[in-house]
Coordinates of C-alpha atoms in Angstrom, one line a residue:
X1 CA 18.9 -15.2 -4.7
X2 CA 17.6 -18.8 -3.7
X3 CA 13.9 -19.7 -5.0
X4 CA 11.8 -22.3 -3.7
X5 CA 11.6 -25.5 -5.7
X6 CA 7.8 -25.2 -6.0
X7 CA 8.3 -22.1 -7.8
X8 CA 7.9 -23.1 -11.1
X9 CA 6.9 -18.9 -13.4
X10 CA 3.4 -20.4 -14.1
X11 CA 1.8 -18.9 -11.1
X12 CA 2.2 -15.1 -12.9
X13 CA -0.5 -13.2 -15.1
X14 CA -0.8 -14.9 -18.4
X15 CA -0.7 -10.8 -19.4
X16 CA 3.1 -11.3 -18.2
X17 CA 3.6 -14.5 -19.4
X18 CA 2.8 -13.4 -22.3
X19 CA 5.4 -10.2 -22.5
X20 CA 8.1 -13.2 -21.3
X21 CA 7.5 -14.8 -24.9
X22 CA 10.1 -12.6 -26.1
X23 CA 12.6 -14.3 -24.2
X24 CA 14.5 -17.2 -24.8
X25 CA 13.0 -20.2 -23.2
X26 CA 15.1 -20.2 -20.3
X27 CA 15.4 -16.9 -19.4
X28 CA 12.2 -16.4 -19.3
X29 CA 11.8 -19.0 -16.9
X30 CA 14.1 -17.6 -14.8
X31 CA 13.0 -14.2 -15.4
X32 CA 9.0 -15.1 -14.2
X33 CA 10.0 -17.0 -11.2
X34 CA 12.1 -13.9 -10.0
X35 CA 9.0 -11.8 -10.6
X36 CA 6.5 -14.5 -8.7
X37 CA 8.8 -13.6 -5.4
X38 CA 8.2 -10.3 -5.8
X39 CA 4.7 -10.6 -5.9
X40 CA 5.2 -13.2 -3.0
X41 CA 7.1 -10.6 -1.0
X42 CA 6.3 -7.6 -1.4
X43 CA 4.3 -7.4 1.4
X44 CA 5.3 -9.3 4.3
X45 CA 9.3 -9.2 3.5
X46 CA 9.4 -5.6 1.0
X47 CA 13.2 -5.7 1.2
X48 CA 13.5 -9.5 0.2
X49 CA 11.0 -8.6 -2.7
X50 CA 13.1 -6.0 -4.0
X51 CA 16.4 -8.1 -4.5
X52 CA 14.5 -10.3 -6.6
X53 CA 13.0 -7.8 -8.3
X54 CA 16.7 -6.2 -8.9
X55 CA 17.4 -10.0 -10.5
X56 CA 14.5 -10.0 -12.7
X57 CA 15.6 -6.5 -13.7
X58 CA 19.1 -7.4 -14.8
X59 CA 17.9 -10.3 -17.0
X60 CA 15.1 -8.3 -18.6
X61 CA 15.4 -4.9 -18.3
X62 CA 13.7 -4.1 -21.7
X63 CA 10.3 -5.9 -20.4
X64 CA 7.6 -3.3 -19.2
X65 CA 6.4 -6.4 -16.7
X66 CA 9.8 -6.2 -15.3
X67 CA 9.8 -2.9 -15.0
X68 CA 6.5 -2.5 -13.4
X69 CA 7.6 -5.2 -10.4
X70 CA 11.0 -3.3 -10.1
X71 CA 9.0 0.0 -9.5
X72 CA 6.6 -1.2 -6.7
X73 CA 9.5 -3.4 -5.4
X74 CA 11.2 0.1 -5.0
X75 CA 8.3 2.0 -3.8
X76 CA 8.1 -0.1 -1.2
X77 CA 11.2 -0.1 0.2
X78 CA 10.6 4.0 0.2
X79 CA 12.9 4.4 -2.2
X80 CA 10.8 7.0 -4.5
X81 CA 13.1 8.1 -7.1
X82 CA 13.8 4.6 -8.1
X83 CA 10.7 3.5 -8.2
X84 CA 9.7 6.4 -10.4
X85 CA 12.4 6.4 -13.2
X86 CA 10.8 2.6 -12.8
X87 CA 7.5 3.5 -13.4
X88 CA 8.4 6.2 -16.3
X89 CA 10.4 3.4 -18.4
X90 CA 7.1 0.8 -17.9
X91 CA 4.9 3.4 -19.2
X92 CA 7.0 4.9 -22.0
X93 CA 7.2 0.8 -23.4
X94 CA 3.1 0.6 -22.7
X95 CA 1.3 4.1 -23.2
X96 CA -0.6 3.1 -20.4
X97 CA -1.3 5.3 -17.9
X98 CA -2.4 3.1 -15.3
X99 CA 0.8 3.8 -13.3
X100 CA -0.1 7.5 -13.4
X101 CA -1.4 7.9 -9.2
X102 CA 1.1 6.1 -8.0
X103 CA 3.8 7.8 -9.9
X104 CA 1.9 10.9 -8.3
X105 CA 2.8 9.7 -4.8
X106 CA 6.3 8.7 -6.0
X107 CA 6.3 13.0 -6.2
X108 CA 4.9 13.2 -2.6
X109 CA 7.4 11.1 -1.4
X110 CA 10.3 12.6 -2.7
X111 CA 9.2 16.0 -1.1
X112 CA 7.3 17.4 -4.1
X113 CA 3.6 17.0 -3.2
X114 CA 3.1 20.6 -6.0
X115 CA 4.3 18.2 -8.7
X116 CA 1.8 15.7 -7.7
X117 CA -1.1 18.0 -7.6
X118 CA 0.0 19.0 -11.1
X119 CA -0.5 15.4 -11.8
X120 CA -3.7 14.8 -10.2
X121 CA -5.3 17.9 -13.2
X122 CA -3.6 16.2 -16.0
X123 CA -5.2 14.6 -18.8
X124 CA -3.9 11.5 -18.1
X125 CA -6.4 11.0 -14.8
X126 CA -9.5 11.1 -17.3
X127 CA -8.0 7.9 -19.0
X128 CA -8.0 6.2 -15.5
X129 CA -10.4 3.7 -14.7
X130 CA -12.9 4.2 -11.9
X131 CA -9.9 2.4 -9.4
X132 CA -7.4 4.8 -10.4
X133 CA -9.5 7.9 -10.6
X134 CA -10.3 7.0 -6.8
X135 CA -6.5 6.7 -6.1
X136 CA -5.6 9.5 -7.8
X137 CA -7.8 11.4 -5.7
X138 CA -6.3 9.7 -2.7
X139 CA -2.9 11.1 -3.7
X140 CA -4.2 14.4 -4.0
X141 CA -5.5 14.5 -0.8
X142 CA -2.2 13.2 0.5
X143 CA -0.2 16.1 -0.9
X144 CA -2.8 18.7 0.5
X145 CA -2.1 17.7 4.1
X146 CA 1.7 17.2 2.9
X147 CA 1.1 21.1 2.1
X148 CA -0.6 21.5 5.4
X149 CA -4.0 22.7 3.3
X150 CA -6.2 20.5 5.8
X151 CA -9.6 22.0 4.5
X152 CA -8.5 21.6 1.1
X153 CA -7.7 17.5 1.7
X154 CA -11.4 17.1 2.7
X155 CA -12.8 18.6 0.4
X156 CA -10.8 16.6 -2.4
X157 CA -12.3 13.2 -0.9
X158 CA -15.3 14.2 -1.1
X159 CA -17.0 12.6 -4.1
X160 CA -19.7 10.8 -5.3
X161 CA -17.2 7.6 -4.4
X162 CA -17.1 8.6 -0.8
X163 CA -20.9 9.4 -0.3
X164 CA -21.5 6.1 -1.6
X165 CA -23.3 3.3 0.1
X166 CA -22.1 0.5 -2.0
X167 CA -18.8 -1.1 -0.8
X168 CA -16.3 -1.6 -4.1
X169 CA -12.6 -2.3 -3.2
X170 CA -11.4 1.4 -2.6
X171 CA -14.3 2.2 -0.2
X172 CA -12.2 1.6 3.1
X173 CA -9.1 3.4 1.9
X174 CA -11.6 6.3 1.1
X175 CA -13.2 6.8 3.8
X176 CA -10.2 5.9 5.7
X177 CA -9.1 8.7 4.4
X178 CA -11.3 11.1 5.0
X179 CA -11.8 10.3 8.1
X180 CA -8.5 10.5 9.3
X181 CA -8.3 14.0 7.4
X182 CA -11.4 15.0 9.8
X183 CA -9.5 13.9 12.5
X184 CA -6.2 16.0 11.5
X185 CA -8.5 19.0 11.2
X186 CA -9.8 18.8 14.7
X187 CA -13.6 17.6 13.5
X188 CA -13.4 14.1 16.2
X189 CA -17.0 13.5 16.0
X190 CA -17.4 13.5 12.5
X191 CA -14.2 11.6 12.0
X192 CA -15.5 9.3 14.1
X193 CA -18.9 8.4 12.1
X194 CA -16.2 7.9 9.0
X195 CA -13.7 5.4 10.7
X196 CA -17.4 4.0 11.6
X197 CA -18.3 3.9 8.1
X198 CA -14.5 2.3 7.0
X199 CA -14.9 -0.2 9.6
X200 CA -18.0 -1.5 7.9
X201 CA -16.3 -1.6 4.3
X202 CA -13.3 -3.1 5.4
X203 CA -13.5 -6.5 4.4
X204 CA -9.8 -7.4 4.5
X205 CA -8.5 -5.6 6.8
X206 CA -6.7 -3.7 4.8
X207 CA -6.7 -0.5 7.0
X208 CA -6.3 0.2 10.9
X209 CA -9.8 1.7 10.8
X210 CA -10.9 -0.7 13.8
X211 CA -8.4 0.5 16.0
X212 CA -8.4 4.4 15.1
X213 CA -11.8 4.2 16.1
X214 CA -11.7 2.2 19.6
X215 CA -8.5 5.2 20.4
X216 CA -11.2 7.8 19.5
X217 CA -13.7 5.7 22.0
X218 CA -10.9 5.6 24.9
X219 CA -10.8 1.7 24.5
X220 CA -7.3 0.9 25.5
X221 CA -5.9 -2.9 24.5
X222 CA -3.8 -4.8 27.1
X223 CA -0.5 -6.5 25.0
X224 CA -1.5 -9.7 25.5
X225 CA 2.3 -10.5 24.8
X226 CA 3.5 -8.2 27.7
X227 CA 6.0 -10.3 29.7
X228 CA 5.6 -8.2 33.0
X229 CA 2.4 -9.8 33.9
X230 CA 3.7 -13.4 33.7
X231 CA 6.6 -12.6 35.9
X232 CA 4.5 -10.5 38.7
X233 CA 2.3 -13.6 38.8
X234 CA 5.0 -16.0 39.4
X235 CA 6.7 -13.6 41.6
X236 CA 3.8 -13.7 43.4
X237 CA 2.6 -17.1 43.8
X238 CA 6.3 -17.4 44.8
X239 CA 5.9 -15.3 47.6
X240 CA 2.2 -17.0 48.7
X241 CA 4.3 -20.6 48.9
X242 CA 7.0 -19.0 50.6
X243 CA 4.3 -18.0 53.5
X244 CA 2.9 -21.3 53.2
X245 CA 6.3 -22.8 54.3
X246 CA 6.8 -20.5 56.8

C-alpha cells in the first residue's frame, strides 16, 4: 500500500521504536512507517488503517507493537475475533495486561457479553491502572445492557470515578455512560442532569453528549446541507420574476 513521502517511522513511540531494534535496518523502517498509518487512520479511514496494519503484520509478526496495531486495526473494523487472537498474541509476548478491557469488549462483540463479565472479576483488572480500571468498568456495564440487566448497568458505573467532580480523560465517556444507561432504563430526568454533566467534561468532543442532550430538550437542528431549501428558494424567486414580466 502507497505511503506518503513525508512518512519517514520517526514519528512512532520511542517504546516501539525501540521493539523495531530487533529488525534489520530496513525492515524496520518499513515496518514503522506501516504502523504510523495505522495510527494515522484509524480513525478517520478504519478500513485503510487496517490494510496497513495487515502489511506491518506480515513483515513482523513476532513484534508485540505489531501485534497490538493489528488488534485495534481489527477491532475497528468490527472484526472482533481477529482483533482478539490479536490482542492474546501481544500480551502472551508482554505479560502486560493493559489490553485486558478491551479484549473484554472483543467478548461483547462477538456475542459473549458472560465471558466479558468473567473478565471484568478477574485478577488481572486489579493490575490495571486507574484508565483501565475505569474502562473495564465501562465494558461491564456494556455487557449488562447487552444481557438486558438495565439496573444492573447503572449500578456498575457508579463509582467513586463517576461521582467525581474533577475532569480526567475518562470523565465524559463515564458519565456518558451512565447517562445514557439512565436513559435506557426510562429515568429521562436524571439522564438528563448526566448528559449535562458529560457535556461539561467533554473537552474534545469525543462523545455525542451535546446532542443527546438538546434531543432530550426537544431542540431539533435544521441540515444546514439540505438541498430542498436552495431549490424552493430559486423555484420561487423564479416564479416572483415570472410575475414581474407578466
Amino acid at each position: 500500500m502507497p505511503i506518503p513521502e513525508e512518512v519517514t517511522g520517526d514519528e512512532i513511540d520511542k517504546d516501539v521504536r525501540q521493539e523495531l531494534q530487533s529488525l534489520p535496518k530496513t525492515l524496520a523502517e518499513d515496518v514503522a512507517r506501516n504502523l504510523v498509518m495505522v495510527a494515522r487512520l484509524l480513525d478517520e479511514d478504519p478500513e485503510a488503517a487496517y490494510g496497513y496494519s495487515r502489511v506491518a503484520l506480515r513483515l513482523a509478526s513476532r513484534v508485540a507493537a505489531v501485534r497490538e496495531a493489528a488488534g485495534f486495526a481489527a477491532y475497528a473494523n468490527q472484526k472482533y475475533g481477529e482483533a482478539l487472537a490479536e490482542f492474546r498474541a501481544a500480551r502472551r509476548m508482554t505479560g502486560s495486561v493493559e489490553l485486558w478491557p478491551v479484549m473484554a469488549d472483543c467478548e461483547r462483540g462477538l456475542g459473549r457479553p458472560e465471558k466479558a463479565l468473567d473478565m471484568a472479576g478477574a485478577p488481572e483488572v486489579h493490575k490495571l491502572d486507574k484508565a483501565g480500571q475505569v474502562e473495564m468498568r465501562l465494558v461491564a456495564a456494556g455487557a449488562r445492557r447487552d444481557m438486558g440487566q438495565l439496573d444492573a448497568a447503572i449500578v456498575t458505573l457508579q463509582s467513586p470515578e463517576l461521582a467525581s467532580n474533577s475532569v480526567q480523560p475518562w470523565t465524559a465517556r463515564l458519565r456518558y455512560a451512565y447517562a445514557d444507561a439512565l436513559l435506557a432504563a426510562g429515568r429521562e430526568r436524571e439522564a438528563r442532569e448526566w448528559f449535562a454533566k458529560a457535556v461539561e467534561s467533554d473537552r474534545d468532543g469525543s462523545t455525542d453528549a451535546s446532542d443527546r442532550l438538546a434531543e432530550l430538550d426537544g431542540v431539533e437542528f435544521m441540515d444546514a446541507l439540505d438541498e430542498s431549501e436552495p431549490e424552493a428558494a430559486a423555484e420561487s424567486r423564479r416564479s416572483a420574476e415570472d410575475g414581474e414580466k407578466d
